Amino acid sequence: MNIPRTSFPRVVIIGCGFAGISLAKELGKQEVQVVLLDRHNYHTFQPLLYQVSTGGLEPDSIAYPIRKIVKNYPNFYFRLANVASVDPEKKCVCTDIGDINYDKLIIATGSKTNFFGNASIEKYSMVMKTIPQSLNLRSLILENFEQALLISDLEERNALMNFVIVGAGPTGVELAGALAEIKKGILPKDYPDLDIRQMKINLVQGSDRILPAMSEKASEKAEDYLQELGVEVWKDLRVTNYDGDWATTNSDINFKTATLIWSAGVKGATIAGLDGEDFIVRGNRMVVNEFNLVKGFKDIYALGDIACMKSELYPFGHPMMAQPAIQQGKNLGKNLLREIKGKEMKPFVYNDKGSMATVGRNKAVVDLPNFKFQGVFAWFVWMFVHLFFLIGFRNRMIVFINWVYNYIRFDREARLIIRPYKKTRKL
Ligand SMILES: Cc1cc2nc3c(=O)[nH]c(=O)nc-3n(C[C@H](O)[C@H](O)[C@H](O)COP(=O)(O)OP(=O)(O)OC[C@H]3O[C@@H](n4cnc5c(N)ncnc54)[C@H](O)[C@@H]3O)c2cc1C
């Protein structure tokens, strides 16, 4: 990898998401050599991926070059690499561009989509964890309408305009709302010769309420908003299979659809060599102690989505969200520096700042620890918080301008098929 050994201890960080970047910033300009590895050369702001999928934002505005984040840190080396495995005995990380030894290893690889072992759903459904996947979805949505124009068979045409979103967490709810807004404001004008009223947006949730991690009030209000927008919300219904044509469920309700979007679960993105049964638990997460040290190791830490830090308040670990990842990265950075100076590490304490989701224009739900609210004010809070956490002044400006433009014009100009997507489908 062409990285010199220096007198400084070497910290290798796998993954430049929220956790990895937050840790890297804490270690910047300190007496450690930091090697950052990621399979992308940019950081992705995942909470806004659904806006890329629905043409509201260009992908560049939610991505930020990793090299630019660390450019002022003297002892930093970024390598674009896909990490294949770790050999803890040899203290070595094996990647597609070569191997590297570490003194401290940080696993911040986040999570990946969980299909719960269903190969057919995995093959035929669409997911939205990365920018390329969001662009695939954007292309497919638009291609469906282009194709629907050409088809005379009514059943097939309706299947092209029937969208099934599985999983009504924030991702599913936000995507359903955005699709409903396109249906209302954009598609009828773009496709005047297509009966857009036939477009259906189905949001399917296995449990008895949507946004199950939020308050009941937030769930109820979000459902009301979705219904106002014409989304069909199905609760206590589980999609059991999808063959590219039909989505079957645990009841007698089945959907004929060309597009099934799977947002029903994630699991830790573990790495070979570090996937031992004694420290991998529910959700494929790595058990860590209060200092983010992986169970059974002295020099391997895990942060963010991949880490499961059990406590009385969080018996299954912290929620797989940006804030725990950011805060853990910061705490570990401070702790590693404390350790180098011979000081004691401080345990991680999660500061829950709340959660929020938007359903569409003027419609959002916000749960703060002591205050819950919904509606227009919540929508402004949602926008402000997302702008604040985006990396880069240019990105914030572009997103802000896009939002103002979209709000005034009822538009989403990034509805472009830049990179055609050919879905494996039976239709
Ligand atoms: C669509 C969507 C919407 C979301 N909305 C919200 C929201 O509104 N609010 C909220 O708080 N959270 C939200 N989340 C969750 C939040 O994005 C995650 O909890 C957060 O990104 C976790 O941070 P992380 O650093 O652990 O992992 P990530 O941010 O996922 O970063 C992991 C990094 O590791 C890299 N990587 C993984 N494996 C390898 C490998 N083998 N080799 C090299 N590199 C690798 C990846 O490329 C990536 O850059 C959303 C997630 C998604 C997908």
PDB file of C-alpha atoms and ligand atoms in Angstrom, residues 14-21 37-40 42-50 66 81-84 108-111 128-130 170-171 174 266 269-271 303-307 319-326 354 356-357 382 386, ligand 1:
ATOM      1  CA  ILE A  14     -12.055   0.351   7.969  1.00  0.00           C
ATOM      2  CA  GLY A  15     -15.024   2.408   6.783  1.00  0.00           C
ATOM      3  CA  CYS A  16     -15.363   6.162   6.308  1.00  0.00           C
ATOM      4  CA  GLY A  17     -19.023   6.508   7.217  1.00  0.00           C
ATOM      5  CA  PHE A  18     -20.347   8.575  10.116  1.00  0.00           C
ATOM      6  CA  ALA A  19     -18.347   6.632  12.729  1.00  0.00           C
ATOM      7  CA  GLY A  20     -15.041   6.340  10.847  1.00  0.00           C
ATOM      8  CA  ILE A  21     -14.983  10.017   9.845  1.00  0.00           C
ATOM      9  CA  LEU A  37      -9.736   2.337   4.078  1.00  0.00           C
ATOM     10  CA  ASP A  38     -13.017   2.489   2.211  1.00  0.00           C
ATOM     11  CA  ARG A  39     -14.410   0.931  -0.966  1.00  0.00           C
ATOM     12  CA  HIS A  40     -15.684   4.385  -1.996  1.00  0.00           C
ATOM     13  CA  TYR A  42     -16.468   9.538  -0.710  1.00  0.00           C
ATOM     14  CA  HIS A  43     -18.540   9.711   2.436  1.00  0.00           C
ATOM     15  CA  THR A  44     -22.264   9.124   1.863  1.00  0.00           C
ATOM     16  CA  PHE A  45     -24.959  10.997   3.745  1.00  0.00           C
ATOM     17  CA  GLN A  46     -27.380   8.061   3.788  1.00  0.00           C
ATOM     18  CA  PRO A  47     -30.414   9.858   5.307  1.00  0.00           C
ATOM     19  CA  LEU A  48     -30.927  11.728   2.020  1.00  0.00           C
ATOM     20  CA  LEU A  49     -30.476   8.770  -0.338  1.00  0.00           C
ATOM     21  CA  TYR A  50     -34.231   8.580  -0.878  1.00  0.00           C
ATOM     22  CA  ILE A  66     -12.784  11.519   1.884  1.00  0.00           C
ATOM     23  CA  ALA A  81      -9.734  -0.506  -0.978  1.00  0.00           C
ATOM     24  CA  ASN A  82     -12.216  -3.260  -0.475  1.00  0.00           C
ATOM     25  CA  VAL A  83     -11.343  -5.054   2.740  1.00  0.00           C
ATOM     26  CA  ALA A  84     -11.642  -8.813   2.322  1.00  0.00           C
ATOM     27  CA  ALA A 108     -16.572   0.984  11.184  1.00  0.00           C
ATOM     28  CA  THR A 109     -18.050  -0.870   8.222  1.00  0.00           C
ATOM     29  CA  GLY A 110     -21.677  -0.033   9.016  1.00  0.00           C
ATOM     30  CA  SER A 111     -24.460  -2.321   7.919  1.00  0.00           C
ATOM     31  CA  MET A 128     -31.075   1.871  -1.122  1.00  0.00           C
ATOM     32  CA  LYS A 129     -27.897   1.705   0.977  1.00  0.00           C
ATOM     33  CA  THR A 130     -25.441   3.366  -1.401  1.00  0.00           C
ATOM     34  CA  PRO A 170     -37.887   6.152   8.334  1.00  0.00           C
ATOM     35  CA  THR A 171     -36.456   5.009   4.967  1.00  0.00           C
ATOM     36  CA  GLU A 174     -39.766   8.909   3.500  1.00  0.00           C
ATOM     37  CA  VAL A 266     -30.186  -4.262   7.997  1.00  0.00           C
ATOM     38  CA  ALA A 269     -21.347  -5.629   7.580  1.00  0.00           C
ATOM     39  CA  THR A 270     -18.905  -8.032   9.199  1.00  0.00           C
ATOM     40  CA  ILE A 271     -15.517  -8.937   7.772  1.00  0.00           C
ATOM     41  CA  LEU A 303     -18.057   1.561  16.050  1.00  0.00           C
ATOM     42  CA  GLY A 304     -21.440   2.610  14.723  1.00  0.00           C
ATOM     43  CA  ASP A 305     -23.958   0.250  13.142  1.00  0.00           C
ATOM     44  CA  ILE A 306     -21.647  -2.764  13.388  1.00  0.00           C
ATOM     45  CA  ALA A 307     -21.083  -2.349  17.137  1.00  0.00           C
ATOM     46  CA  PRO A 319     -30.093   2.179  17.504  1.00  0.00           C
ATOM     47  CA  MET A 320     -28.437   1.819  14.088  1.00  0.00           C
ATOM     48  CA  MET A 321     -28.498   5.543  13.427  1.00  0.00           C
ATOM     49  CA  ALA A 322     -26.061   8.318  12.624  1.00  0.00           C
ATOM     50  CA  GLN A 323     -25.854   9.838  16.123  1.00  0.00           C
ATOM     51  CA  PRO A 324     -24.584   6.757  18.015  1.00  0.00           C
ATOM     52  CA  ALA A 325     -21.997   6.282  15.218  1.00  0.00           C
ATOM     53  CA  ILE A 326     -20.808   9.908  15.383  1.00  0.00           C
ATOM     54  CA  GLY A 354     -34.157  12.133  19.410  1.00  0.00           C
ATOM     55  CA  MET A 356     -37.366  12.340  13.151  1.00  0.00           C
ATOM     56  CA  ALA A 357     -38.838  11.480   9.756  1.00  0.00           C
ATOM     57  CA  TRP A 382     -36.003  18.119   9.938  1.00  0.00           C
ATOM     58  CA  HIS A 386     -30.166  17.439   7.850  1.00  0.00           C
TER      59      HIS A 386
HETATM   60  C1  LIG B   1     -31.564   5.028   3.284  1.00  0.00           C
HETATM   61  C2  LIG B   1     -31.088   5.284   4.694  1.00  0.00           C
HETATM   62  C3  LIG B   1     -31.654   6.318   5.435  1.00  0.00           C
HETATM   63  C4  LIG B   1     -31.207   6.569   6.736  1.00  0.00           C
HETATM   64  N1  LIG B   1     -31.779   7.599   7.436  1.00  0.00           N
HETATM   65  C5  LIG B   1     -31.306   7.899   8.667  1.00  0.00           C
HETATM   66  C6  LIG B   1     -31.812   9.012   9.383  1.00  0.00           C
HETATM   67  O1  LIG B   1     -32.705   9.725   8.907  1.00  0.00           O
HETATM   68  N2  LIG B   1     -31.287   9.288  10.604  1.00  0.00           N
HETATM   69  C7  LIG B   1     -30.295   8.516  11.160  1.00  0.00           C
HETATM   70  O2  LIG B   1     -29.813   8.827  12.251  1.00  0.00           O
HETATM   71  N3  LIG B   1     -29.802   7.441  10.506  1.00  0.00           N
HETATM   72  C8  LIG B   1     -30.279   7.122   9.273  1.00  0.00           C
HETATM   73  N4  LIG B   1     -29.780   6.034   8.610  1.00  0.00           N
HETATM   74  C9  LIG B   1     -28.807   5.181   9.287  1.00  0.00           C
HETATM   75  C10 LIG B   1     -27.411   5.792   9.283  1.00  0.00           C
HETATM   76  O3  LIG B   1     -27.094   6.218   7.969  1.00  0.00           O
HETATM   77  C11 LIG B   1     -26.422   4.757   9.782  1.00  0.00           C
HETATM   78  O4  LIG B   1     -26.796   4.396  11.083  1.00  0.00           O
HETATM   79  C12 LIG B   1     -25.014   5.311   9.797  1.00  0.00           C
HETATM   80  O5  LIG B   1     -24.595   5.556   8.475  1.00  0.00           O
HETATM   81  C13 LIG B   1     -24.055   4.331  10.455  1.00  0.00           C
HETATM   82  O6  LIG B   1     -22.764   4.864  10.389  1.00  0.00           O
HETATM   83  P1  LIG B   1     -21.516   3.893  10.250  1.00  0.00           P
HETATM   84  O7  LIG B   1     -20.314   4.764  10.263  1.00  0.00           O
HETATM   85  O8  LIG B   1     -21.600   2.805  11.273  1.00  0.00           O
HETATM   86  O9  LIG B   1     -21.686   3.178   8.845  1.00  0.00           O
HETATM   87  P2  LIG B   1     -21.791   3.813   7.383  1.00  0.00           P
HETATM   88  O10 LIG B   1     -22.114   5.249   7.455  1.00  0.00           O
HETATM   89  O11 LIG B   1     -22.695   2.913   6.630  1.00  0.00           O
HETATM   90  O12 LIG B   1     -20.319   3.665   6.812  1.00  0.00           O
HETATM   91  C14 LIG B   1     -19.720   2.420   6.561  1.00  0.00           C
HETATM   92  C15 LIG B   1     -18.575   2.632   5.574  1.00  0.00           C
HETATM   93  O13 LIG B   1     -17.818   1.442   5.496  1.00  0.00           O
HETATM   94  C16 LIG B   1     -17.477   1.170   4.156  1.00  0.00           C
HETATM   95  N5  LIG B   1     -17.262  -0.274   4.038  1.00  0.00           N
HETATM   96  C17 LIG B   1     -18.098  -1.260   4.451  1.00  0.00           C
HETATM   97  N6  LIG B   1     -17.537  -2.469   4.243  1.00  0.00           N
HETATM   98  C18 LIG B   1     -16.340  -2.246   3.684  1.00  0.00           C
HETATM   99  C19 LIG B   1     -15.299  -3.098   3.226  1.00  0.00           C
HETATM  100  N7  LIG B   1     -15.372  -4.439   3.335  1.00  0.00           N
HETATM  101  N8  LIG B   1     -14.206  -2.535   2.679  1.00  0.00           N
HETATM  102  C20 LIG B   1     -14.099  -1.183   2.559  1.00  0.00           C
HETATM  103  N9  LIG B   1     -15.047  -0.338   2.989  1.00  0.00           N
HETATM  104  C21 LIG B   1     -16.157  -0.862   3.547  1.00  0.00           C
HETATM  105  C22 LIG B   1     -18.659   1.692   3.367  1.00  0.00           C
HETATM  106  O14 LIG B   1     -18.296   1.986   2.031  1.00  0.00           O
HETATM  107  C23 LIG B   1     -19.045   2.941   4.159  1.00  0.00           C
HETATM  108  O15 LIG B   1     -18.396   4.091   3.678  1.00  0.00           O
HETATM  109  C24 LIG B   1     -30.184   5.763   7.307  1.00  0.00           C
HETATM  110  C25 LIG B   1     -29.621   4.737   6.557  1.00  0.00           C
HETATM  111  C26 LIG B   1     -30.055   4.498   5.265  1.00  0.00           C
HETATM  112  C27 LIG B   1     -29.427   3.395   4.454  1.00  0.00           C
END
